[in-house]
Tab-separated table of C-alpha atoms and ligand atoms in Angstrom:
chain	number	residue	atom	x	y	z
A	1	MET	CA	-142.251	118.516	75.847
A	2	THR	CA	-139.467	120.051	73.860
A	3	MET	CA	-135.746	119.394	74.060
A	4	LEU	CA	-135.394	123.005	75.074
A	5	THR	CA	-137.207	122.622	78.351
A	6	GLN	CA	-135.313	119.406	79.081
A	7	THR	CA	-131.836	120.904	78.681
A	8	PRO	CA	-131.727	124.666	78.827
A	9	TYR	CA	-129.244	126.579	76.666
A	10	LYS	CA	-127.055	127.574	79.617
A	11	VAL	CA	-126.702	123.967	80.733
A	12	ARG	CA	-126.166	122.472	77.293
A	13	PHE	CA	-123.516	125.057	76.402
A	14	GLU	CA	-122.063	125.548	79.874
A	15	LYS	CA	-118.504	124.720	78.752
A	16	HIS	CA	-118.724	126.968	75.697
A	17	LEU	CA	-120.167	129.857	77.721
A	18	GLN	CA	-117.566	129.458	80.452
A	19	ALA	CA	-114.697	129.414	77.952
A	20	ILE	CA	-116.067	132.464	76.105
A	21	GLN	CA	-116.628	134.387	79.353
A	22	THR	CA	-113.124	133.622	80.661
A	23	PHE	CA	-111.644	134.653	77.327
A	24	LEU	CA	-113.558	137.966	77.281
A	25	GLU	CA	-112.648	138.726	80.923
A	26	GLU	CA	-108.980	138.079	80.158
A	27	ILE	CA	-108.759	140.365	77.157
A	28	LEU	CA	-110.690	143.136	78.888
A	29	VAL	CA	-108.568	143.532	82.020
A	30	VAL	CA	-108.606	147.235	82.844
A	31	GLN	CA	-105.657	149.257	81.554
A	32	GLU	CA	-105.065	152.974	81.005
A	33	PRO	CA	-107.058	155.023	80.293
A	34	GLU	CA	-109.354	153.385	82.809
A	35	PRO	CA	-112.647	155.012	81.682
A	36	LEU	CA	-112.174	153.574	78.177
A	37	TRP	CA	-111.677	150.041	79.489
A	38	GLN	CA	-114.553	150.363	81.952
A	39	ALA	CA	-116.838	151.454	79.110
A	40	MET	CA	-115.623	148.538	76.952
A	41	ARG	CA	-116.214	146.125	79.834
A	42	HIS	CA	-119.697	147.532	80.401
A	43	GLY	CA	-120.557	146.992	76.736
A	44	VAL	CA	-119.251	143.422	76.622
A	45	LEU	CA	-119.474	141.882	80.100
A	46	ASN	CA	-123.029	143.054	80.881
A	47	GLY	CA	-124.685	139.734	80.092
A	48	GLY	CA	-125.844	138.765	76.625
A	49	LYS	CA	-126.657	135.318	75.344
A	50	ARG	CA	-123.361	134.954	73.443
A	51	ILE	CA	-125.230	133.124	70.735
A	52	ARG	CA	-122.799	134.035	67.939
A	53	PRO	CA	-119.661	132.764	69.735
A	54	VAL	CA	-121.591	129.719	70.967
A	55	LEU	CA	-122.610	128.954	67.391
A	56	LEU	CA	-119.045	129.382	66.160
A	57	THR	CA	-117.519	127.266	68.922
A	58	GLU	CA	-120.168	124.547	68.690
A	59	THR	CA	-119.839	124.351	64.908
A	60	CYS	CA	-116.074	123.998	65.263
A	61	LEU	CA	-116.361	121.263	67.909
A	62	ALA	CA	-119.085	119.390	66.009
A	63	ASN	CA	-116.774	119.257	62.987
A	64	GLY	CA	-113.845	117.817	64.909
A	65	GLY	CA	-112.152	121.094	65.946
A	66	THR	CA	-111.210	122.255	69.452
A	67	PHE	CA	-111.852	125.190	71.783
A	68	GLU	CA	-108.291	126.370	71.045
A	69	ASN	CA	-109.115	126.504	67.331
A	70	ALA	CA	-112.322	128.475	67.920
A	71	LEU	CA	-111.934	130.862	70.851
A	72	GLY	CA	-109.880	133.671	69.273
A	73	THR	CA	-112.415	134.105	66.469
A	74	ALA	CA	-115.418	133.525	68.760
A	75	GLY	CA	-114.157	136.277	71.086
A	76	ALA	CA	-113.454	138.618	68.160
A	77	LEU	CA	-116.958	138.039	66.843
A	78	GLU	CA	-118.559	138.854	70.199
A	79	LEU	CA	-116.515	142.077	70.459
A	80	ILE	CA	-117.790	143.135	67.051
A	81	HIS	CA	-121.379	142.278	67.990
A	82	CYS	CA	-121.058	144.245	71.253
A	83	TYR	CA	-119.517	147.261	69.511
A	84	SER	CA	-122.473	147.262	67.099
A	85	LEU	CA	-124.954	147.262	69.991
A	86	ILE	CA	-123.114	150.125	71.740
A	87	HIS	CA	-123.207	152.237	68.586
A	88	ASP	CA	-126.767	151.200	67.689
A	89	ASP	CA	-127.967	152.463	71.080
A	90	LEU	CA	-126.411	155.939	70.625
A	91	PRO	CA	-128.696	158.990	70.438
A	92	CYS	CA	-127.784	159.490	66.749
A	93	MET	CA	-128.972	155.944	65.966
A	94	ASP	CA	-131.721	154.154	67.929
A	95	ASN	CA	-131.308	156.334	71.027
A	96	ASP	CA	-131.853	153.665	73.662
A	97	ASP	CA	-131.357	153.841	77.422
A	98	LEU	CA	-131.575	150.143	78.176
A	99	ARG	CA	-129.598	147.156	76.927
A	100	ARG	CA	-129.368	143.704	78.508
A	101	GLY	CA	-131.416	145.094	81.405
A	102	GLN	CA	-128.836	147.777	82.201
A	103	PRO	CA	-128.135	151.376	81.179
A	104	THR	CA	-126.596	151.591	77.712
A	105	VAL	CA	-122.904	152.545	77.545
A	106	HIS	CA	-123.550	156.204	76.663
A	107	LYS	CA	-125.965	156.448	79.604
A	108	ALA	CA	-123.626	154.761	82.100
A	109	PHE	CA	-120.558	156.687	80.814
A	110	SER	CA	-120.825	159.346	78.092
A	111	GLU	CA	-121.549	159.559	74.408
A	112	ASP	CA	-117.939	160.108	73.405
A	113	LEU	CA	-116.744	157.143	75.485
A	114	ALA	CA	-119.473	154.959	73.954
A	115	VAL	CA	-118.267	155.843	70.451
A	116	LEU	CA	-114.631	155.276	71.399
A	117	ALA	CA	-115.261	152.045	73.327
A	118	GLY	CA	-117.018	150.693	70.221
A	119	ASP	CA	-114.124	151.808	68.028
A	120	ALA	CA	-111.619	150.093	70.317
A	121	LEU	CA	-113.578	146.827	70.378
A	122	VAL	CA	-113.847	146.541	66.616
A	123	GLY	CA	-110.182	147.428	66.172
A	124	MET	CA	-109.054	144.887	68.759
A	125	ALA	CA	-111.101	142.068	67.303
A	126	PHE	CA	-108.992	141.279	64.247
A	127	GLY	CA	-105.723	141.066	66.153
A	128	LEU	CA	-107.281	138.557	68.552
A	129	ILE	CA	-107.864	136.134	65.706
A	130	VAL	CA	-104.143	136.264	64.936
A	131	ASP	CA	-102.874	136.223	68.527
A	132	LYS	CA	-105.344	133.918	70.289
A	133	THR	CA	-105.996	131.122	67.808
A	134	HIS	CA	-104.060	127.890	68.218
A	135	GLY	CA	-103.631	124.967	65.841
A	136	VAL	CA	-105.118	126.523	62.699
A	137	PRO	CA	-103.065	127.051	59.504
A	138	ASP	CA	-102.244	130.714	58.766
A	139	LYS	CA	-103.902	130.436	55.351
A	140	THR	CA	-107.198	129.517	56.993
A	141	LEU	CA	-106.888	132.371	59.482
A	142	LEU	CA	-106.349	134.858	56.662
A	143	ARG	CA	-109.591	133.707	55.021
A	144	VAL	CA	-111.422	133.959	58.353
A	145	ILE	CA	-110.139	137.503	58.920
A	146	SER	CA	-111.058	138.557	55.404
A	147	GLU	CA	-114.582	137.133	55.728
A	148	LEU	CA	-115.143	138.798	59.109
A	149	SER	CA	-113.912	142.144	57.804
A	150	LEU	CA	-116.631	142.032	55.135
A	151	ALA	CA	-119.387	140.687	57.423
A	152	ALA	CA	-118.612	143.452	59.934
A	153	SER	CA	-118.651	146.196	57.311
A	154	VAL	CA	-119.856	146.558	53.727
A	155	ARG	CA	-121.280	143.060	53.236
A	156	GLY	CA	-123.081	142.860	56.545
A	157	LEU	CA	-123.439	144.944	59.647
A	158	VAL	CA	-122.777	148.437	58.355
A	159	ASN	CA	-124.620	148.286	55.023
A	160	GLY	CA	-127.546	146.617	56.870
A	161	GLN	CA	-127.556	149.348	59.492
A	162	VAL	CA	-127.433	152.053	56.815
A	163	ASP	CA	-130.371	150.447	54.955
A	164	ASP	CA	-132.211	150.174	58.284
A	165	THR	CA	-131.587	153.837	59.100
A	166	LEU	CA	-132.434	155.174	55.650
A	167	SER	CA	-135.592	153.107	55.385
A	168	ALA	CA	-137.271	154.308	58.589
A	169	GLN	CA	-140.653	155.620	57.410
A	170	ALA	CA	-140.099	154.110	53.937
A	171	GLN	CA	-142.723	151.922	52.257
A	172	PRO	CA	-142.254	148.358	53.620
A	173	SER	CA	-141.266	145.829	50.959
A	174	GLU	CA	-139.996	142.249	51.088
A	175	ALA	CA	-136.878	143.141	49.103
A	176	LEU	CA	-135.875	145.887	51.516
A	177	LEU	CA	-136.773	143.784	54.548
A	178	TYR	CA	-134.406	140.972	53.521
A	179	ARG	CA	-131.678	143.372	52.431
A	180	ILE	CA	-131.673	145.039	55.856
A	181	HIS	CA	-131.746	141.851	57.892
A	182	LYS	CA	-129.341	139.799	55.784
A	183	GLY	CA	-126.933	142.634	56.514
A	184	LYS	CA	-127.437	143.722	60.060
A	185	THR	CA	-128.244	140.349	61.632
A	186	ALA	CA	-127.742	137.355	59.336
A	187	ALA	CA	-124.215	138.263	58.155
A	188	LEU	CA	-122.680	137.703	61.607
A	189	PHE	CA	-124.733	134.523	62.110
A	190	ARG	CA	-123.561	133.281	58.724
A	191	PHE	CA	-119.983	134.108	59.658
A	192	SER	CA	-120.324	132.221	62.989
A	193	THR	CA	-121.053	128.854	61.443
A	194	TRP	CA	-118.957	129.365	58.318
A	195	ALA	CA	-115.928	130.209	60.473
A	196	GLY	CA	-116.631	127.295	62.846
A	197	GLY	CA	-116.354	124.918	59.888
A	198	MET	CA	-113.306	126.668	58.444
A	199	LEU	CA	-111.410	126.626	61.746
A	200	ALA	CA	-112.140	122.902	62.123
A	201	GLY	CA	-110.627	122.287	58.670
A	202	GLN	CA	-113.867	121.116	57.049
A	203	SER	CA	-114.290	120.761	53.272
A	204	GLN	CA	-115.468	123.779	51.289
A	205	GLU	CA	-118.773	122.064	50.471
A	206	VAL	CA	-119.627	121.571	54.140
A	207	VAL	CA	-118.372	125.043	55.103
A	208	ASP	CA	-120.693	126.590	52.493
A	209	LEU	CA	-123.659	124.598	53.798
A	210	LEU	CA	-122.778	125.692	57.328
A	211	GLY	CA	-122.813	129.288	56.094
A	212	GLN	CA	-126.313	128.730	54.671
A	213	TYR	CA	-127.460	127.309	58.008
A	214	GLY	CA	-126.060	130.376	59.806
A	215	GLU	CA	-127.700	132.841	57.430
A	216	HIS	CA	-131.102	131.135	57.702
A	217	LEU	CA	-130.748	130.977	61.474
A	218	GLY	CA	-129.931	134.705	61.503
A	219	ILE	CA	-133.117	135.543	59.612
A	220	ALA	CA	-135.163	133.284	61.930
A	221	PHE	CA	-133.516	135.010	64.907
A	222	GLN	CA	-134.491	138.413	63.495
A	223	ILE	CA	-138.120	137.388	62.908
A	224	VAL	CA	-138.322	136.386	66.574
A	225	ASP	CA	-136.556	139.636	67.551
A	226	ASP	CA	-139.175	141.640	65.661
A	227	LEU	CA	-142.039	139.648	67.193
A	228	LEU	CA	-140.606	140.133	70.689
A	229	ASP	CA	-140.328	143.876	70.048
A	230	VAL	CA	-144.082	143.907	69.411
A	231	GLU	CA	-145.177	141.469	72.088
A	232	SER	CA	-142.737	141.547	75.015
A	233	SER	CA	-141.991	143.764	78.015
A	234	SER	CA	-138.785	145.602	78.895
A	235	GLU	CA	-138.369	143.345	81.988
A	236	THR	CA	-138.285	140.194	79.878
A	237	LEU	CA	-136.461	141.739	76.963
A	238	GLY	CA	-133.806	143.793	78.788
A	239	LYS	CA	-134.276	146.531	76.166
A	240	THR	CA	-137.099	148.911	75.289
A	241	PRO	CA	-139.897	147.158	73.364
A	242	GLY	CA	-142.131	148.823	70.786
A	243	LYS	CA	-139.336	150.913	69.310
A	244	ASP	CA	-139.505	149.447	65.801
A	245	ALA	CA	-143.075	150.580	65.176
A	246	ALA	CA	-142.454	153.928	66.902
A	247	GLN	CA	-139.525	154.573	64.558
A	248	GLY	CA	-141.334	153.313	61.462
A	249	LYS	CA	-138.805	150.485	60.969
A	250	ILE	CA	-139.143	147.877	58.234
A	251	THR	CA	-139.693	144.721	60.266
A	252	PHE	CA	-141.203	141.293	59.602
A	253	PRO	CA	-144.484	142.247	61.365
A	254	ALA	CA	-144.568	145.518	59.335
A	255	VAL	CA	-144.354	143.535	56.086
A	256	TYR	CA	-146.208	140.298	56.911
A	257	GLY	CA	-148.236	141.080	60.061
A	258	ILE	CA	-147.822	139.055	63.241
A	259	GLU	CA	-149.424	135.821	62.054
A	260	GLY	CA	-147.718	136.162	58.675
A	261	SER	CA	-144.343	136.565	60.399
A	262	ARG	CA	-144.958	133.402	62.426
A	263	LYS	CA	-145.684	131.574	59.185
A	264	VAL	CA	-142.450	132.827	57.593
A	265	LEU	CA	-140.600	131.759	60.759
A	266	LYS	CA	-142.023	128.232	60.433
A	267	GLU	CA	-140.871	128.119	56.795
A	268	TYR	CA	-137.352	129.064	57.892
A	269	ILE	CA	-137.394	126.326	60.541
A	270	VAL	CA	-138.340	123.751	57.889
A	271	GLN	CA	-135.526	124.983	55.615
A	272	LEU	CA	-133.055	124.908	58.507
A	273	ASN	CA	-133.918	121.304	59.262
A	274	GLY	CA	-133.425	120.510	55.561
A	275	ILE	CA	-129.943	122.046	55.627
A	276	LEU	CA	-129.149	120.077	58.782
A	277	ASP	CA	-130.260	116.856	57.073
A	278	ARG	CA	-127.720	117.597	54.345
A	279	LEU	CA	-125.030	118.314	56.946
A	280	ALA	CA	-125.768	115.199	59.015
A	281	PRO	CA	-123.576	112.767	57.009
A	282	HIS	CA	-120.584	115.081	57.602
A	283	MET	CA	-120.852	116.181	61.226
A	284	GLU	CA	-122.664	115.870	64.543
A	285	THR	CA	-125.768	118.041	64.085
A	286	GLN	CA	-127.625	117.510	67.379
A	287	ASN	CA	-126.602	120.783	69.019
A	288	LEU	CA	-127.191	122.813	65.856
A	289	ARG	CA	-130.694	121.324	65.720
A	290	TYR	CA	-131.180	122.354	69.319
A	291	LEU	CA	-130.061	125.917	68.495
A	292	VAL	CA	-132.784	126.189	65.859
A	293	GLN	CA	-135.307	125.401	68.549
A	294	PHE	CA	-133.648	127.798	70.991
A	295	VAL	CA	-133.867	130.632	68.467
A	296	GLU	CA	-137.505	129.826	67.708
A	297	GLU	CA	-138.574	129.678	71.339
A	298	ARG	CA	-136.424	132.385	72.922
A	299	LYS	CA	-138.081	135.089	74.998
A	300	SER	CA	-135.204	137.555	75.242
B	401	FPP	C1	-129.571	141.495	69.267
B	401	FPP	O1	-128.683	140.428	69.466
B	401	FPP	C2	-129.107	142.203	68.063
B	401	FPP	C3	-129.549	141.994	66.810
B	401	FPP	C4	-130.717	141.154	66.499
B	401	FPP	C5	-128.863	142.652	65.654
B	401	FPP	C6	-129.091	144.098	65.622
B	401	FPP	C7	-128.171	144.723	64.632
B	401	FPP	C8	-127.595	145.871	64.864
B	401	FPP	C9	-127.893	146.614	66.117
B	401	FPP	C10	-126.627	146.420	63.839
B	401	FPP	C11	-125.856	147.568	64.361
B	401	FPP	C12	-124.808	147.942	63.398
B	401	FPP	C13	-124.016	149.029	63.495
B	401	FPP	C14	-122.978	149.213	62.478
B	401	FPP	C15	-124.124	150.026	64.578
B	401	FPP	P1	-128.756	139.445	70.717
B	401	FPP	O2	-130.183	139.134	71.031
B	401	FPP	O3	-127.869	138.281	70.412
B	401	FPP	O4	-128.141	140.325	71.871
B	401	FPP	P2	-127.397	139.837	73.207
B	401	FPP	O5	-125.949	139.755	72.854
B	401	FPP	O6	-127.680	140.951	74.173
B	401	FPP	O7	-127.972	138.524	73.640
B	402	MG	MG1	-131.347	149.457	65.636
């Protein structure tokens, strides 16, 4: 059968996952005020696939870099992703009770602590890149910080979320669909692989191709996310399914239908393999190929 069933994600990336988990545990040791830190810990240490930091770390390693080069930025990226989930789940946004199979932060704590825990995580993230990266020139780190600040705000997460919010009940269109998802999902995926290459000291040409791989992978990931929202259960998913349609969201199934979305997904997989063929002379691509398959076949 597939590579995926032969070597599951958690086994293949055991070292990456362990290093990321240890890093996150270390930076989230409880301090005062305790409720803030407990809420931050709940939002970050409650499971999650860690696909963005795995992508960043793997891309760095596959281009000749080290864990020490990658971990500060990988950890920062996961904090930003987790903050965005905490805020996305709030009653004023998607109003969700369940995330990663557990109560959302505002349900387990309170709405104000959920807002503030998210604020603290995003604020902390940038300093971690400075304080916890080893062996990378300062000039490179400045570019990484600048790129993440945009991907986490007005050229990524926040503009995508605003488009997503404003377009609920709007007429579905391809242009709007891609605008939303390039922002709210693909920007952080693009950053993951772009930064992995940067931190490893790769050439600009390869770093740009890595960014393209990440962006395409992000869109593929979102197509699967949308399909799972239609077809899966809350037990498998760890969050409430069926919410996109209920909220009139612009999703891949809303624009292309279910079979149409699967077809678009296949097209993305072909393009991803093309990008990897172009990357192959410059780096070890085996694990990035595997991650394409993982994204395509994931169930949660
Ligand atoms: C699931 O990630 C999340 C996404 C597919 C992205 C959703 C985007 C937002 C919620 C944007 C929110 C933005 C703001 C500004 C509030 P995952 O499957 O990797 O989750 P995991 O970490 O639980 O595995
Ligand atoms: Mg949402």
